[in-house]
PDB file of C-alpha atoms in Angstrom:
ATOM      1  CA  GLY A   1     -53.674 -30.903 -24.286  1.00 81.00           C
ATOM      2  CA  ASP A   2     -56.029 -28.212 -25.452  1.00 86.00           C
ATOM      3  CA  SER A   3     -56.284 -27.493 -29.152  1.00 90.00           C
ATOM      4  CA  VAL A   4     -58.199 -25.293 -31.567  1.00 93.00           C
ATOM      5  CA  THR A   5     -58.600 -25.868 -35.296  1.00 94.00           C
ATOM      6  CA  GLN A   6     -59.583 -22.821 -37.328  1.00 93.00           C
ATOM      7  CA  MET A   7     -60.839 -23.871 -40.713  1.00 85.00           C
ATOM      8  CA  GLN A   8     -60.468 -20.886 -42.984  1.00 90.00           C
ATOM      9  CA  GLY A   9     -57.100 -19.243 -43.458  1.00 91.00           C
ATOM     10  CA  GLN A  10     -58.479 -16.386 -45.513  1.00 95.00           C
ATOM     11  CA  VAL A  11     -61.952 -15.157 -46.375  1.00 96.00           C
ATOM     12  CA  THR A  12     -62.570 -12.559 -49.094  1.00 97.00           C
ATOM     13  CA  LEU A  13     -65.935 -10.776 -49.154  1.00 97.00           C
ATOM     14  CA  SER A  14     -67.585  -7.680 -50.501  1.00 98.00           C
ATOM     15  CA  GLU A  15     -69.300  -5.095 -48.313  1.00 97.00           C
ATOM     16  CA  ASP A  16     -72.732  -6.217 -47.083  1.00 97.00           C
ATOM     17  CA  ASP A  17     -71.857  -9.907 -47.530  1.00 97.00           C
ATOM     18  CA  PHE A  18     -72.541 -12.455 -44.786  1.00 97.00           C
ATOM     19  CA  LEU A  19     -69.571 -13.639 -42.729  1.00 97.00           C
ATOM     20  CA  PHE A  20     -69.246 -17.082 -41.174  1.00 96.00           C
ATOM     21  CA  ILE A  21     -66.052 -18.433 -39.587  1.00 95.00           C
ATOM     22  CA  ASN A  22     -65.990 -21.852 -37.948  1.00 94.00           C
ATOM     23  CA  CYS A  23     -63.636 -23.531 -35.478  1.00 94.00           C
ATOM     24  CA  THR A  24     -63.458 -26.792 -33.565  1.00 95.00           C
ATOM     25  CA  TYR A  25     -61.910 -27.287 -30.157  1.00 92.00           C
ATOM     26  CA  SER A  26     -60.665 -30.060 -27.900  1.00 91.00           C
ATOM     27  CA  THR A  27     -60.234 -29.822 -24.145  1.00 87.00           C
ATOM     28  CA  THR A  28     -60.735 -31.851 -20.992  1.00 85.00           C
ATOM     29  CA  TRP A  29     -61.779 -28.700 -19.110  1.00 79.00           C
ATOM     30  CA  TYR A  30     -65.110 -26.889 -19.200  1.00 80.00           C
ATOM     31  CA  PRO A  31     -64.509 -24.396 -22.018  1.00 83.00           C
ATOM     32  CA  THR A  32     -65.047 -20.725 -22.521  1.00 86.00           C
ATOM     33  CA  LEU A  33     -64.708 -19.635 -26.127  1.00 89.00           C
ATOM     34  CA  PHE A  34     -63.404 -16.265 -27.204  1.00 93.00           C
ATOM     35  CA  TRP A  35     -63.069 -14.430 -30.465  1.00 95.00           C
ATOM     36  CA  TYR A  36     -60.196 -11.980 -30.710  1.00 97.00           C
ATOM     37  CA  VAL A  37     -59.640  -9.530 -33.571  1.00 97.00           C
ATOM     38  CA  GLN A  38     -56.309  -8.092 -34.627  1.00 97.00           C
ATOM     39  CA  TYR A  39     -55.884  -5.012 -36.801  1.00 95.00           C
ATOM     40  CA  PRO A  40     -52.602  -4.276 -38.595  1.00 92.00           C
ATOM     41  CA  GLY A  41     -49.866  -3.066 -36.259  1.00 91.00           C
ATOM     42  CA  GLU A  42     -51.876  -3.822 -33.117  1.00 94.00           C
ATOM     43  CA  GLY A  43     -52.193  -6.589 -30.597  1.00 96.00           C
ATOM     44  CA  PRO A  44     -55.219  -8.897 -30.498  1.00 97.00           C
ATOM     45  CA  GLN A  45     -58.246  -7.455 -28.731  1.00 96.00           C
ATOM     46  CA  LEU A  46     -61.278  -9.221 -27.332  1.00 95.00           C
ATOM     47  CA  LEU A  47     -64.295  -9.208 -29.636  1.00 96.00           C
ATOM     48  CA  LEU A  48     -66.606 -11.735 -27.980  1.00 92.00           C
ATOM     49  CA  LYS A  49     -66.719 -14.181 -25.097  1.00 90.00           C
ATOM     50  CA  VAL A  50     -69.140 -17.112 -24.813  1.00 86.00           C
ATOM     51  CA  THR A  51     -69.193 -18.913 -21.489  1.00 79.00           C
ATOM     52  CA  THR A  52     -72.145 -21.265 -21.954  1.00 80.00           C
ATOM     53  CA  ALA A  53     -72.880 -23.660 -24.798  1.00 77.00           C
ATOM     54  CA  ASN A  54     -75.688 -22.547 -27.116  1.00 77.00           C
ATOM     55  CA  ASN A  55     -75.783 -19.086 -25.601  1.00 83.00           C
ATOM     56  CA  LYS A  56     -75.065 -16.221 -27.944  1.00 85.00           C
ATOM     57  CA  GLY A  57     -72.400 -13.581 -27.511  1.00 88.00           C
ATOM     58  CA  ILE A  58     -73.025 -10.321 -29.372  1.00 89.00           C
ATOM     59  CA  SER A  59     -70.722  -7.381 -29.964  1.00 91.00           C
ATOM     60  CA  ARG A  60     -70.318  -4.740 -32.683  1.00 92.00           C
ATOM     61  CA  GLY A  61     -72.769  -6.609 -34.944  1.00 94.00           C
ATOM     62  CA  PHE A  62     -70.911  -9.918 -34.566  1.00 96.00           C
ATOM     63  CA  GLU A  63     -72.533 -12.997 -33.042  1.00 95.00           C
ATOM     64  CA  ALA A  64     -70.881 -16.106 -31.656  1.00 93.00           C
ATOM     65  CA  THR A  65     -72.097 -19.376 -30.225  1.00 87.00           C
ATOM     66  CA  TYR A  66     -70.587 -22.736 -29.430  1.00 83.00           C
ATOM     67  CA  ASP A  67     -71.979 -26.269 -29.594  1.00 87.00           C
ATOM     68  CA  LYS A  68     -70.668 -28.636 -26.938  1.00 86.00           C
ATOM     69  CA  GLY A  69     -71.982 -31.700 -28.788  1.00 89.00           C
ATOM     70  CA  THR A  70     -69.961 -31.052 -31.933  1.00 91.00           C
ATOM     71  CA  THR A  71     -67.200 -29.139 -30.062  1.00 91.00           C
ATOM     72  CA  SER A  72     -67.489 -26.362 -32.600  1.00 91.00           C
ATOM     73  CA  PHE A  73     -67.901 -22.614 -32.364  1.00 92.00           C
ATOM     74  CA  HIS A  74     -68.460 -19.983 -34.927  1.00 93.00           C
ATOM     75  CA  LEU A  75     -68.485 -16.269 -35.584  1.00 95.00           C
ATOM     76  CA  GLN A  76     -70.949 -14.593 -37.903  1.00 96.00           C
ATOM     77  CA  LYS A  77     -71.963 -11.145 -39.056  1.00 97.00           C
ATOM     78  CA  ALA A  78     -74.927 -10.370 -41.281  1.00 97.00           C
ATOM     79  CA  SER A  79     -73.339  -7.547 -43.254  1.00 97.00           C
ATOM     80  CA  VAL A  80     -69.603  -6.893 -43.215  1.00 97.00           C
ATOM     81  CA  GLN A  81     -67.964  -3.542 -43.822  1.00 97.00           C
ATOM     82  CA  GLU A  82     -64.551  -2.688 -45.194  1.00 96.00           C
ATOM     83  CA  SER A  83     -63.541  -1.642 -41.673  1.00 96.00           C
ATOM     84  CA  ASP A  84     -64.046  -5.247 -40.524  1.00 97.00           C
ATOM     85  CA  SER A  85     -60.966  -6.298 -42.495  1.00 97.00           C
ATOM     86  CA  ALA A  86     -58.646  -7.851 -39.905  1.00 97.00           C
ATOM     87  CA  VAL A  87     -57.414 -11.188 -38.568  1.00 96.00           C
ATOM     88  CA  TYR A  88     -59.923 -13.098 -36.440  1.00 97.00           C
ATOM     89  CA  TYR A  89     -58.781 -15.697 -33.910  1.00 96.00           C
ATOM     90  CA  CYS A  90     -60.919 -18.332 -32.262  1.00 95.00           C
ATOM     91  CA  VAL A  91     -59.549 -18.905 -28.784  1.00 93.00           C
ATOM     92  CA  LEU A  92     -60.192 -21.567 -26.175  1.00 91.00           C
ATOM     93  CA  GLY A  93     -60.061 -20.675 -22.508  1.00 87.00           C
ATOM     94  CA  ALA A  94     -59.585 -23.496 -20.035  1.00 75.00           C
ATOM     95  CA  ASP A  95     -60.066 -23.718 -16.307  1.00 67.00           C
ATOM     96  CA  SER A  96     -56.369 -24.115 -15.632  1.00 67.00           C
ATOM     97  CA  GLY A  97     -54.833 -22.156 -12.783  1.00 64.00           C
ATOM     98  CA  TYR A  98     -53.260 -19.558 -15.005  1.00 71.00           C
ATOM     99  CA  ASN A  99     -56.245 -18.953 -17.282  1.00 77.00           C
ATOM    100  CA  LYS A 100     -54.551 -20.458 -20.293  1.00 80.00           C
ATOM    101  CA  LEU A 101     -55.700 -19.326 -23.733  1.00 89.00           C
ATOM    102  CA  THR A 102     -55.178 -21.548 -26.778  1.00 90.00           C
ATOM    103  CA  PHE A 103     -55.294 -19.692 -30.090  1.00 92.00           C
ATOM    104  CA  GLY A 104     -56.350 -20.926 -33.494  1.00 93.00           C
ATOM    105  CA  LYS A 105     -54.147 -19.984 -36.429  1.00 94.00           C
ATOM    106  CA  GLY A 106     -56.332 -17.058 -37.429  1.00 95.00           C
ATOM    107  CA  THR A 107     -58.573 -16.135 -40.361  1.00 96.00           C
ATOM    108  CA  VAL A 108     -57.629 -13.148 -42.493  1.00 96.00           C
ATOM    109  CA  LEU A 109     -60.805 -11.315 -43.497  1.00 97.00           C
ATOM    110  CA  LEU A 110     -60.536  -9.045 -46.520  1.00 97.00           C
ATOM    111  CA  VAL A 111     -63.597  -6.936 -47.317  1.00 97.00           C
ATOM    112  CA  SER A 112     -63.664  -4.964 -50.552  1.00 97.00           C
ATOM    113  CA  PRO A 113     -65.871  -1.889 -50.964  1.00 94.00           C
TER     114      PRO A 113
ATOM    115  CA  GLU B   1     -54.774   5.286 -22.341  1.00 62.00           C
ATOM    116  CA  ALA B   2     -52.948   2.066 -23.254  1.00 61.00           C
ATOM    117  CA  ALA B   3     -52.964  -0.383 -20.369  1.00 92.00           C
ATOM    118  CA  VAL B   4     -50.298  -2.767 -21.709  1.00 97.00           C
ATOM    119  CA  THR B   5     -47.236  -1.228 -23.296  1.00 97.00           C
ATOM    120  CA  GLN B   6     -44.171  -2.864 -24.797  1.00 98.00           C
ATOM    121  CA  SER B   7     -40.688  -1.661 -25.596  1.00 97.00           C
ATOM    122  CA  PRO B   8     -38.994  -1.541 -27.943  1.00 97.00           C
ATOM    123  CA  ARG B   9     -41.570  -1.735 -30.727  1.00 97.00           C
ATOM    124  CA  ASN B  10     -38.938  -2.846 -33.206  1.00 97.00           C
ATOM    125  CA  LYS B  11     -35.575  -4.483 -32.583  1.00 98.00           C
ATOM    126  CA  VAL B  12     -32.805  -5.796 -34.805  1.00 98.00           C
ATOM    127  CA  ALA B  13     -30.322  -8.084 -33.071  1.00 97.00           C
ATOM    128  CA  VAL B  14     -27.339 -10.151 -34.105  1.00 97.00           C
ATOM    129  CA  THR B  15     -27.069 -13.901 -33.722  1.00 98.00           C
ATOM    130  CA  GLY B  16     -25.603 -14.769 -30.336  1.00 97.00           C
ATOM    131  CA  GLY B  17     -26.476 -11.431 -28.814  1.00 97.00           C
ATOM    132  CA  LYS B  18     -28.656 -10.835 -25.751  1.00 98.00           C
ATOM    133  CA  VAL B  19     -32.104  -9.317 -26.229  1.00 98.00           C
ATOM    134  CA  THR B  20     -34.487  -8.050 -23.567  1.00 98.00           C
ATOM    135  CA  LEU B  21     -38.097  -7.231 -24.373  1.00 98.00           C
ATOM    136  CA  SER B  22     -40.013  -5.245 -21.781  1.00 98.00           C
ATOM    137  CA  CYS B  23     -43.685  -5.061 -20.896  1.00 98.00           C
ATOM    138  CA  ASN B  24     -45.574  -2.800 -18.508  1.00 98.00           C
ATOM    139  CA  GLN B  25     -49.230  -3.047 -17.487  1.00 97.00           C
ATOM    140  CA  THR B  26     -51.430  -0.632 -15.552  1.00 96.00           C
ATOM    141  CA  ASN B  27     -54.395  -3.035 -15.255  1.00 92.00           C
ATOM    142  CA  ASN B  28     -53.256  -4.237 -11.814  1.00 91.00           C
ATOM    143  CA  HIS B  29     -53.591  -7.801 -13.081  1.00 91.00           C
ATOM    144  CA  ASN B  30     -51.836 -10.621 -11.293  1.00 91.00           C
ATOM    145  CA  ASN B  31     -51.080 -12.676 -14.397  1.00 92.00           C
ATOM    146  CA  MET B  32     -48.843 -11.691 -17.284  1.00 95.00           C
ATOM    147  CA  TYR B  33     -47.932 -13.619 -20.403  1.00 96.00           C
ATOM    148  CA  TRP B  34     -45.463 -13.610 -23.294  1.00 98.00           C
ATOM    149  CA  TYR B  35     -46.462 -14.967 -26.716  1.00 97.00           C
ATOM    150  CA  ARG B  36     -44.868 -15.106 -30.110  1.00 97.00           C
ATOM    151  CA  GLN B  37     -46.813 -14.802 -33.337  1.00 96.00           C
ATOM    152  CA  ASP B  38     -45.701 -16.516 -36.529  1.00 93.00           C
ATOM    153  CA  THR B  39     -47.519 -16.994 -39.796  1.00 85.00           C
ATOM    154  CA  GLY B  40     -49.411 -20.282 -39.753  1.00 80.00           C
ATOM    155  CA  HIS B  41     -49.135 -20.700 -35.975  1.00 85.00           C
ATOM    156  CA  GLY B  42     -51.340 -18.086 -34.388  1.00 88.00           C
ATOM    157  CA  LEU B  43     -50.058 -17.047 -30.948  1.00 94.00           C
ATOM    158  CA  ARG B  44     -48.024 -19.455 -28.855  1.00 94.00           C
ATOM    159  CA  LEU B  45     -47.306 -19.061 -25.141  1.00 94.00           C
ATOM    160  CA  ILE B  46     -43.645 -18.764 -24.123  1.00 97.00           C
ATOM    161  CA  HIS B  47     -43.727 -17.842 -20.415  1.00 97.00           C
ATOM    162  CA  TYR B  48     -46.245 -16.579 -17.918  1.00 94.00           C
ATOM    163  CA  SER B  49     -46.297 -15.238 -14.386  1.00 94.00           C
ATOM    164  CA  TYR B  50     -48.734 -15.297 -11.461  1.00 90.00           C
ATOM    165  CA  GLY B  51     -47.259 -12.249  -9.789  1.00 92.00           C
ATOM    166  CA  ALA B  52     -44.086 -10.471  -8.798  1.00 95.00           C
ATOM    167  CA  GLY B  53     -41.192 -12.894  -8.443  1.00 95.00           C
ATOM    168  CA  SER B  54     -42.862 -15.794 -10.276  1.00 94.00           C
ATOM    169  CA  THR B  55     -42.206 -17.099 -13.763  1.00 96.00           C
ATOM    170  CA  GLU B  56     -43.496 -20.305 -15.326  1.00 94.00           C
ATOM    171  CA  LYS B  57     -42.815 -22.097 -18.606  1.00 95.00           C
ATOM    172  CA  GLY B  58     -45.455 -22.008 -21.284  1.00 93.00           C
ATOM    173  CA  ASP B  59     -45.722 -24.196 -24.355  1.00 91.00           C
ATOM    174  CA  ILE B  60     -42.517 -23.118 -26.150  1.00 95.00           C
ATOM    175  CA  PRO B  61     -40.029 -21.883 -23.498  1.00 97.00           C
ATOM    176  CA  ASP B  62     -36.786 -23.172 -25.005  1.00 97.00           C
ATOM    177  CA  GLY B  63     -34.284 -20.388 -25.669  1.00 97.00           C
ATOM    178  CA  TYR B  64     -36.203 -17.843 -23.544  1.00 98.00           C
ATOM    179  CA  LYS B  65     -36.120 -16.660 -19.960  1.00 98.00           C
ATOM    180  CA  ALA B  66     -38.544 -14.365 -18.183  1.00 98.00           C
ATOM    181  CA  SER B  67     -38.401 -11.989 -15.252  1.00 98.00           C
ATOM    182  CA  ARG B  68     -41.218 -10.438 -13.202  1.00 98.00           C
ATOM    183  CA  PRO B  69     -39.643  -7.925 -10.829  1.00 97.00           C
ATOM    184  CA  SER B  70     -42.923  -6.185  -9.954  1.00 97.00           C
ATOM    185  CA  GLN B  71     -46.678  -6.407 -10.468  1.00 96.00           C
ATOM    186  CA  GLU B  72     -46.425  -4.015 -13.415  1.00 97.00           C
ATOM    187  CA  ASN B  73     -43.375  -5.289 -15.291  1.00 98.00           C
ATOM    188  CA  PHE B  74     -42.594  -8.520 -17.110  1.00 98.00           C
ATOM    189  CA  SER B  75     -39.538  -9.029 -19.311  1.00 98.00           C
ATOM    190  CA  LEU B  76     -38.636 -11.649 -21.891  1.00 98.00           C
ATOM    191  CA  ILE B  77     -34.935 -12.406 -22.252  1.00 98.00           C
ATOM    192  CA  LEU B  78     -33.158 -14.067 -25.132  1.00 98.00           C
ATOM    193  CA  GLU B  79     -29.663 -14.844 -23.788  1.00 96.00           C
ATOM    194  CA  LEU B  80     -28.302 -16.073 -27.118  1.00 97.00           C
ATOM    195  CA  ALA B  81     -30.556 -14.885 -29.921  1.00 97.00           C
ATOM    196  CA  THR B  82     -30.926 -17.061 -33.020  1.00 98.00           C
ATOM    197  CA  PRO B  83     -32.539 -16.305 -36.414  1.00 97.00           C
ATOM    198  CA  SER B  84     -35.348 -18.758 -35.569  1.00 97.00           C
ATOM    199  CA  GLN B  85     -36.428 -16.321 -32.854  1.00 98.00           C
ATOM    200  CA  THR B  86     -37.275 -13.700 -35.461  1.00 97.00           C
ATOM    201  CA  SER B  87     -40.949 -13.067 -34.782  1.00 98.00           C
ATOM    202  CA  VAL B  88     -43.506 -10.657 -33.370  1.00 97.00           C
ATOM    203  CA  TYR B  89     -43.763 -10.869 -29.581  1.00 98.00           C
ATOM    204  CA  PHE B  90     -46.844  -9.936 -27.595  1.00 98.00           C
ATOM    205  CA  CYS B  91     -47.215  -9.356 -23.903  1.00 98.00           C
ATOM    206  CA  ALA B  92     -50.589  -9.716 -22.202  1.00 96.00           C
ATOM    207  CA  SER B  93     -52.075  -9.305 -18.748  1.00 95.00           C
ATOM    208  CA  GLY B  94     -55.096 -10.938 -17.131  1.00 91.00           C
ATOM    209  CA  ASP B  95     -56.846 -11.529 -13.835  1.00 84.00           C
ATOM    210  CA  GLY B  96     -55.677 -14.391 -11.702  1.00 70.00           C
ATOM    211  CA  GLY B  97     -57.804 -16.875  -9.799  1.00 66.00           C
ATOM    212  CA  GLN B  98     -60.338 -19.403 -11.052  1.00 61.00           C
ATOM    213  CA  GLY B  99     -62.418 -19.005 -14.144  1.00 60.00           C
ATOM    214  CA  ARG B 100     -61.778 -18.482 -17.815  1.00 70.00           C
ATOM    215  CA  LYS B 101     -60.824 -14.896 -18.212  1.00 80.00           C
ATOM    216  CA  GLU B 102     -59.767 -12.762 -21.110  1.00 87.00           C
ATOM    217  CA  GLN B 103     -56.288 -11.369 -21.571  1.00 92.00           C
ATOM    218  CA  TYR B 104     -55.353  -7.869 -22.638  1.00 94.00           C
ATOM    219  CA  PHE B 105     -52.564  -7.517 -25.165  1.00 96.00           C
ATOM    220  CA  GLY B 106     -49.890  -4.953 -25.851  1.00 97.00           C
ATOM    221  CA  PRO B 107     -49.083  -3.654 -29.346  1.00 96.00           C
ATOM    222  CA  GLY B 108     -46.252  -6.115 -29.969  1.00 97.00           C
ATOM    223  CA  THR B 109     -42.499  -6.010 -30.576  1.00 98.00           C
ATOM    224  CA  ARG B 110     -41.124  -6.996 -33.957  1.00 97.00           C
ATOM    225  CA  LEU B 111     -37.774  -8.733 -33.451  1.00 98.00           C
ATOM    226  CA  THR B 112     -35.417  -9.531 -36.291  1.00 97.00           C
ATOM    227  CA  VAL B 113     -32.319 -11.628 -35.552  1.00 98.00           C
ATOM    228  CA  LEU B 114     -29.694 -11.435 -38.281  1.00 97.00           C
TER     229      LEU B 114
END
């Protein structure tokens, strides 16, 4: 079945630091990769969607791409802010009939001022 | 205005009791989903639905039932709640049909089974 491995459980940065979160995926379907963000007390919300390998998704200063050869995808931001503190999930979307999403375990991002 | 709402937001239940978690969506999406979120596991799919009257098992359906009486409403039912079902539960909605589409999540229900 589909699977996602999210490498970092927690990342601690200072404001204006560079953020990089990496995941690997496994699927027999043609993948779409998502990044979801979850703030305390809320449900996950879509941050980025990348439908084609090596294409870049951009939103709110975040960038994401995926590499089909290495089955990896990553999220980056050049300069994080304290307001970016949240849990970030890499998510695999497969071409199954019910649009199944497979979530990684999440990365807790803590940004100190 | 919130498009996916859940009730209750917090629930304390006793072991062996029946618990019903409710979800309502105004997105007019065909598909709805129930997940649970536990530390170290991310979100895991319990049940999903293609439309009114349909329910399907997800990856971890044991101990849970679901009901989809209308396009807008999707319930998760714990007939005999156990402490292992203590978790945060999220409902989501999404478009049906082919393609890899995003899902839209509610704010979650925190369930504690004593």
